[in-house]
Amino acid sequence: VALQNRRLRTREASLLRYKRELEIGRNIQANFLPEALPQPPGWEIAARFYPAREVAGDFYDVFSAPGGRIGLAIADVCDKGVAAAMFMALLRSLLRAFVQQYYYRSAQPANVEFESLDYRPGQGGSQLARIDEGALLDAIRLTNAYIGSNHADTHIFATLFFGILDPQSGTLIYANCGHLPPVLRGKDGNEQRLMPTGPAVGLLPDAQFHVQQAQLGPGDLLFMYTDGVTEARNPQGEMFGEARLAALREEHAGEAAETLLAAIESAVRNFIAGGEPTDDLTMLAVKRGE
């Protein structure tokens, strides 16, 4: 009996230590998310992040860049749990570091390059600095190469949408690395999908990534999300799906970005009827004022 009690106490102590380590991991992971979201004049940026477990493989990031630009990122690691959380932290850190490094080096007098990218006067384009395109592509390519060269044996990869917004003009340059296509909803109700421009990060070390450009006019909304939203299941096993998500965007058209995300969160929670989510749920919305 005494031996059994010792074994029981040992197991209980191990379980408590494991839970404590997971809680520490969750707190550390929370520090990788932005404490406050930049809010450029005339714009609203809102986010939601709910891990399915103590730690998550999803992440989002919003940060200020030189020239008043705003960096936007949302990603979904293919795995779950502690391994996915560690990969998420690595991915976020590499992207931030490489972007900041590019801007820093380009700011040196011999490296400054502010020629326009795809500028067509009168066609909705903007005087977008080529330095932003370089920062975007450089960060993605170097992150992908690092992961592919150093962590290929983990077989973990992540889908990623990464963009740089110019709040003055509403121009967004972006790369979609295998992620669910974000929705650009116009004030008129028309919706455009920002389709993939390359594969998932970490999947192929020598992968090619490309940049596309979109325009957010007054009243337009950019909605980014992970599949934890659409693949949430009710007790009968039915998925929440794209149709319900589209209906919510229509129902809350013209309202604040925060209002839309709150409505989606509430709808998903009601849909799963008190059950535990099967995947991390992450959303990011950017709306331009009218």
Short mmCIF file of C-alpha atoms in Angstrom, two decimals:
data_model
loop_
_atom_site.label_atom_id
_atom_site.label_comp_id
_atom_site.label_asym_id
_atom_site.label_seq_id
_atom_site.Cartn_x
_atom_site.Cartn_y
_atom_site.Cartn_z
CA VAL A 1 0.00 0.00 0.00
CA ALA A 2 2.80 2.39 0.90
CA LEU A 3 4.48 1.72 -2.47
CA GLN A 4 1.24 2.38 -4.32
CA ASN A 5 0.75 5.65 -2.45
CA ARG A 6 4.29 6.78 -3.32
CA ARG A 7 3.69 5.97 -6.98
CA LEU A 8 0.39 7.85 -6.89
CA ARG A 9 2.03 10.90 -5.32
CA THR A 10 4.83 10.73 -7.90
CA ARG A 11 2.31 10.66 -10.77
CA GLU A 12 0.35 13.52 -9.25
CA ALA A 13 3.52 15.57 -8.84
CA SER A 14 4.53 14.86 -12.45
CA LEU A 15 1.08 15.87 -13.68
CA LEU A 16 1.18 19.11 -11.71
CA ARG A 17 4.66 19.87 -13.03
CA TYR A 18 3.51 19.17 -16.60
CA LYS A 19 0.49 21.46 -16.18
CA ARG A 20 2.70 24.15 -14.70
CA GLU A 21 5.12 23.91 -17.62
CA LEU A 22 2.23 24.17 -20.09
CA GLU A 23 0.97 27.26 -18.27
CA ILE A 24 4.45 28.80 -18.48
CA GLY A 25 4.52 27.93 -22.18
CA ARG A 26 1.14 29.57 -22.69
CA ASN A 27 2.33 32.75 -20.97
CA ILE A 28 5.51 32.82 -23.04
CA GLN A 29 3.52 32.31 -26.21
CA ALA A 30 1.17 35.14 -25.29
CA ASN A 31 4.18 37.43 -25.19
CA PHE A 32 4.80 36.72 -28.88
CA LEU A 33 1.43 38.26 -29.75
CA PRO A 34 1.19 42.06 -30.06
CA GLU A 35 0.22 43.67 -26.76
CA ALA A 36 -1.59 46.48 -28.57
CA LEU A 37 -2.54 46.76 -32.23
CA PRO A 38 -1.47 49.82 -34.22
CA GLN A 39 -4.46 51.99 -35.16
CA PRO A 40 -3.49 54.37 -38.00
CA PRO A 41 -5.76 57.42 -38.33
CA GLY A 42 -8.82 56.48 -40.34
CA TRP A 43 -8.31 52.74 -39.86
CA GLU A 44 -9.43 50.04 -37.43
CA ILE A 45 -7.50 46.83 -36.78
CA ALA A 46 -8.96 44.06 -34.62
CA ALA A 47 -7.93 40.49 -33.77
CA ARG A 48 -9.12 37.33 -32.03
CA PHE A 49 -6.95 34.43 -30.82
CA TYR A 50 -8.26 31.35 -28.99
CA PRO A 51 -6.02 28.26 -28.61
CA ALA A 52 -7.72 24.87 -28.72
CA ARG A 53 -5.17 23.63 -26.15
CA GLU A 54 -2.92 25.26 -23.57
CA VAL A 55 -0.58 26.35 -26.37
CA ALA A 56 -1.32 27.00 -30.03
CA GLY A 57 0.14 26.70 -33.51
CA ASP A 58 -1.74 29.73 -34.86
CA PHE A 59 -0.43 33.24 -34.59
CA TYR A 60 -1.09 36.74 -35.84
CA ASP A 61 1.09 39.82 -35.84
CA VAL A 62 0.54 43.52 -36.50
CA PHE A 63 3.45 45.92 -36.30
CA SER A 64 4.55 49.37 -37.39
CA ALA A 65 7.15 49.69 -40.15
CA PRO A 66 9.12 52.68 -41.49
CA GLY A 67 7.22 55.27 -43.49
CA GLY A 68 4.01 54.72 -41.53
CA ARG A 69 3.53 51.26 -43.04
CA ILE A 70 1.76 48.49 -41.12
CA GLY A 71 2.90 44.85 -41.25
CA LEU A 72 0.12 42.23 -41.09
CA ALA A 73 0.58 38.49 -40.62
CA ILE A 74 -1.55 35.46 -39.81
CA ALA A 75 -0.31 31.86 -39.85
CA ASP A 76 -1.35 28.30 -39.06
CA VAL A 77 1.21 25.61 -38.20
CA CYS A 78 0.33 22.14 -39.52
CA ASP A 79 0.81 20.48 -36.11
CA LYS A 80 -0.74 21.10 -32.68
CA GLY A 81 0.43 21.29 -29.08
CA VAL A 82 3.89 22.13 -27.80
CA ALA A 83 5.73 21.33 -31.05
CA ALA A 84 3.44 23.63 -33.03
CA ALA A 85 3.79 26.37 -30.41
CA MET A 86 7.60 26.21 -30.58
CA PHE A 87 7.47 26.34 -34.38
CA MET A 88 5.10 29.28 -34.20
CA ALA A 89 7.49 31.19 -31.93
CA LEU A 90 10.39 30.48 -34.29
CA LEU A 91 8.42 31.54 -37.36
CA ARG A 92 7.20 34.77 -35.82
CA SER A 93 10.66 35.67 -34.52
CA LEU A 94 12.36 35.00 -37.86
CA LEU A 95 9.81 37.03 -39.84
CA ARG A 96 10.10 40.00 -37.50
CA ALA A 97 13.91 39.83 -37.38
CA PHE A 98 14.36 39.58 -41.16
CA VAL A 99 11.87 42.37 -41.87
CA GLN A 100 13.53 44.69 -39.37
CA GLN A 101 16.97 43.78 -40.67
CA TYR A 102 15.96 44.59 -44.25
CA TYR A 103 14.52 47.97 -43.32
CA TYR A 104 17.56 48.79 -41.19
CA ARG A 105 20.05 47.90 -43.92
CA SER A 106 18.03 49.67 -46.60
CA ALA A 107 17.97 52.84 -44.51
CA GLN A 108 21.75 53.16 -44.85
CA PRO A 109 22.54 55.90 -47.42
CA ALA A 110 24.13 53.57 -49.98
CA ASN A 111 21.15 51.20 -49.92
CA VAL A 112 18.08 53.44 -49.99
CA GLU A 113 15.84 52.58 -52.92
CA PHE A 114 12.46 54.27 -53.24
CA GLU A 115 11.44 53.57 -56.82
CA SER A 116 7.75 52.82 -57.32
CA LEU A 117 6.38 49.29 -57.62
CA ASP A 118 3.77 48.77 -60.35
CA TYR A 119 2.73 52.41 -60.26
CA ARG A 120 0.11 53.29 -62.86
CA PRO A 121 -1.25 56.82 -62.39
CA GLY A 122 -5.01 57.00 -62.69
CA GLN A 123 -5.48 53.23 -62.26
CA GLY A 124 -5.79 53.02 -58.49
CA GLY A 125 -2.10 52.34 -57.87
CA SER A 126 0.03 54.10 -55.30
CA GLN A 127 3.59 55.35 -55.02
CA LEU A 128 4.60 52.23 -53.10
CA ALA A 129 8.27 52.01 -52.21
CA ARG A 130 10.13 49.02 -53.57
CA ILE A 131 11.79 48.72 -50.20
CA ASP A 132 8.51 47.30 -48.82
CA GLU A 133 8.36 44.60 -51.46
CA GLY A 134 11.98 43.74 -50.74
CA ALA A 135 11.35 43.53 -46.99
CA LEU A 136 8.32 41.29 -47.51
CA LEU A 137 9.97 38.84 -49.90
CA ASP A 138 13.29 38.82 -48.09
CA ALA A 139 11.66 37.91 -44.78
CA ILE A 140 9.62 35.08 -46.27
CA ARG A 141 12.42 33.62 -48.38
CA LEU A 142 15.01 33.72 -45.60
CA THR A 143 12.56 32.29 -43.05
CA ASN A 144 11.64 29.49 -45.43
CA ALA A 145 15.29 28.74 -46.22
CA TYR A 146 16.26 28.70 -42.55
CA ILE A 147 13.46 26.32 -41.57
CA GLY A 148 14.03 24.07 -44.58
CA SER A 149 17.77 23.90 -43.96
CA ASN A 150 17.72 23.46 -40.19
CA HIS A 151 14.42 21.85 -39.26
CA ALA A 152 13.41 19.74 -42.25
CA ASP A 153 13.45 16.58 -40.13
CA THR A 154 10.51 17.85 -38.06
CA HIS A 155 8.25 17.82 -41.16
CA ILE A 156 6.42 20.82 -39.74
CA PHE A 157 5.37 23.69 -41.96
CA ALA A 158 3.01 26.66 -41.73
CA THR A 159 0.61 28.45 -44.01
CA LEU A 160 1.15 32.20 -43.85
CA PHE A 161 -0.42 35.39 -45.14
CA PHE A 162 1.98 38.31 -44.81
CA GLY A 163 1.29 41.83 -46.04
CA ILE A 164 2.47 45.42 -45.72
CA LEU A 165 -0.20 48.12 -45.78
CA ASP A 166 0.28 51.77 -46.69
CA PRO A 167 -2.47 53.53 -44.70
CA GLN A 168 -2.07 56.74 -46.66
CA SER A 169 -3.04 55.20 -49.98
CA GLY A 170 -4.78 52.00 -48.89
CA THR A 171 -2.37 49.92 -50.95
CA LEU A 172 -1.53 46.45 -49.64
CA ILE A 173 1.31 44.32 -50.96
CA TYR A 174 1.16 40.72 -49.82
CA ALA A 175 2.36 37.17 -50.20
CA ASN A 176 -0.02 34.31 -49.46
CA CYS A 177 2.01 31.22 -48.60
CA GLY A 178 -0.59 28.48 -48.92
CA HIS A 179 -2.95 30.13 -46.43
CA LEU A 180 -6.74 30.30 -46.58
CA PRO A 181 -7.38 33.24 -48.95
CA PRO A 182 -8.27 36.36 -46.94
CA VAL A 183 -11.41 38.19 -48.01
CA LEU A 184 -11.24 41.77 -49.24
CA ARG A 185 -14.81 43.03 -48.96
CA GLY A 186 -15.64 46.26 -50.72
CA LYS A 187 -18.04 48.90 -49.43
CA ASP A 188 -20.37 47.80 -52.25
CA GLY A 189 -20.51 44.24 -50.87
CA ASN A 190 -18.36 42.66 -53.56
CA GLU A 191 -15.73 40.28 -52.21
CA GLN A 192 -12.29 39.41 -53.58
CA ARG A 193 -10.14 36.51 -52.40
CA LEU A 194 -6.40 37.07 -52.01
CA MET A 195 -5.26 33.75 -53.40
CA PRO A 196 -1.95 31.94 -52.64
CA THR A 197 1.17 33.26 -54.31
CA GLY A 198 3.49 30.50 -53.07
CA PRO A 199 3.61 27.30 -50.99
CA ALA A 200 3.51 26.94 -47.23
CA VAL A 201 6.61 28.14 -45.35
CA GLY A 202 9.02 25.33 -44.45
CA LEU A 203 7.60 22.92 -47.01
CA LEU A 204 10.24 23.40 -49.74
CA PRO A 205 13.65 24.97 -48.94
CA ASP A 206 14.01 26.46 -52.45
CA ALA A 207 10.37 27.48 -52.91
CA GLN A 208 9.48 30.51 -55.00
CA PHE A 209 7.27 33.22 -53.49
CA HIS A 210 5.65 36.14 -55.26
CA VAL A 211 4.10 39.44 -54.25
CA GLN A 212 0.67 40.69 -55.28
CA GLN A 213 -1.02 44.02 -54.69
CA ALA A 214 -4.54 44.96 -53.57
CA GLN A 215 -6.32 48.22 -52.82
CA LEU A 216 -8.48 49.06 -49.81
CA GLY A 217 -10.79 51.98 -50.48
CA PRO A 218 -12.94 53.88 -47.98
CA GLY A 219 -15.29 51.48 -46.20
CA ASP A 220 -13.43 48.36 -47.37
CA LEU A 221 -12.61 45.47 -45.04
CA LEU A 222 -9.80 42.92 -45.11
CA PHE A 223 -10.71 39.74 -43.19
CA MET A 224 -8.05 37.11 -42.40
CA TYR A 225 -8.65 33.85 -40.53
CA THR A 226 -7.46 30.30 -39.90
CA ASP A 227 -9.36 27.09 -40.53
CA GLY A 228 -10.26 26.81 -36.84
CA VAL A 229 -13.17 29.11 -37.74
CA THR A 230 -14.65 27.27 -40.71
CA GLU A 231 -13.79 23.76 -39.46
CA ALA A 232 -15.33 24.20 -36.01
CA ARG A 233 -17.80 21.32 -35.49
CA ASN A 234 -21.11 21.04 -33.69
CA PRO A 235 -22.08 17.96 -31.64
CA GLN A 236 -23.43 16.32 -34.82
CA GLY A 237 -20.05 16.66 -36.53
CA GLU A 238 -21.15 19.36 -38.98
CA MET A 239 -18.58 22.06 -39.81
CA PHE A 240 -19.28 25.77 -39.37
CA GLY A 241 -18.24 26.31 -42.99
CA GLU A 242 -17.67 29.18 -45.37
CA ALA A 243 -21.37 29.86 -46.01
CA ARG A 244 -22.08 30.78 -42.37
CA LEU A 245 -18.97 32.92 -42.30
CA ALA A 246 -20.02 34.76 -45.47
CA ALA A 247 -23.50 35.32 -44.04
CA LEU A 248 -22.00 36.96 -40.96
CA ARG A 249 -19.87 39.28 -43.09
CA GLU A 250 -23.01 40.28 -44.97
CA GLU A 251 -25.07 40.71 -41.79
CA HIS A 252 -22.48 42.98 -40.20
CA ALA A 253 -21.47 44.87 -43.33
CA GLY A 254 -20.68 48.48 -42.58
CA GLU A 255 -20.07 47.83 -38.89
CA ALA A 256 -16.77 48.06 -37.02
CA ALA A 257 -14.13 45.36 -37.47
CA GLU A 258 -14.31 44.59 -33.75
CA THR A 259 -18.07 44.11 -34.01
CA LEU A 260 -17.67 41.64 -36.87
CA LEU A 261 -15.07 39.54 -35.06
CA ALA A 262 -17.15 39.51 -31.87
CA ALA A 263 -20.17 38.30 -33.85
CA ILE A 264 -18.16 35.53 -35.54
CA GLU A 265 -16.66 34.43 -32.23
CA SER A 266 -20.11 34.26 -30.63
CA ALA A 267 -21.56 32.36 -33.60
CA VAL A 268 -18.77 29.76 -33.55
CA ARG A 269 -19.07 29.25 -29.78
CA ASN A 270 -22.84 28.81 -30.06
CA PHE A 271 -22.34 26.44 -32.98
CA ILE A 272 -20.08 24.06 -31.07
CA ALA A 273 -22.65 24.18 -28.26
CA GLY A 274 -20.26 24.31 -25.34
CA GLY A 275 -17.93 21.67 -26.75
CA GLU A 276 -14.17 22.00 -26.87
CA PRO A 277 -12.75 23.52 -30.08
CA THR A 278 -10.82 21.03 -32.20
CA ASP A 279 -8.43 23.62 -33.63
CA ASP A 280 -7.02 27.04 -32.80
CA LEU A 281 -9.24 29.94 -33.83
CA THR A 282 -7.54 33.10 -35.07
CA MET A 283 -8.95 36.11 -36.91
CA LEU A 284 -7.56 39.46 -38.01
CA ALA A 285 -9.60 42.27 -39.55
CA VAL A 286 -8.52 45.59 -41.05
CA LYS A 287 -11.11 48.20 -41.97
CA ARG A 288 -10.67 51.56 -43.63
CA GLY A 289 -12.95 54.36 -42.51
CA GLU A 290 -15.37 55.93 -44.95
#
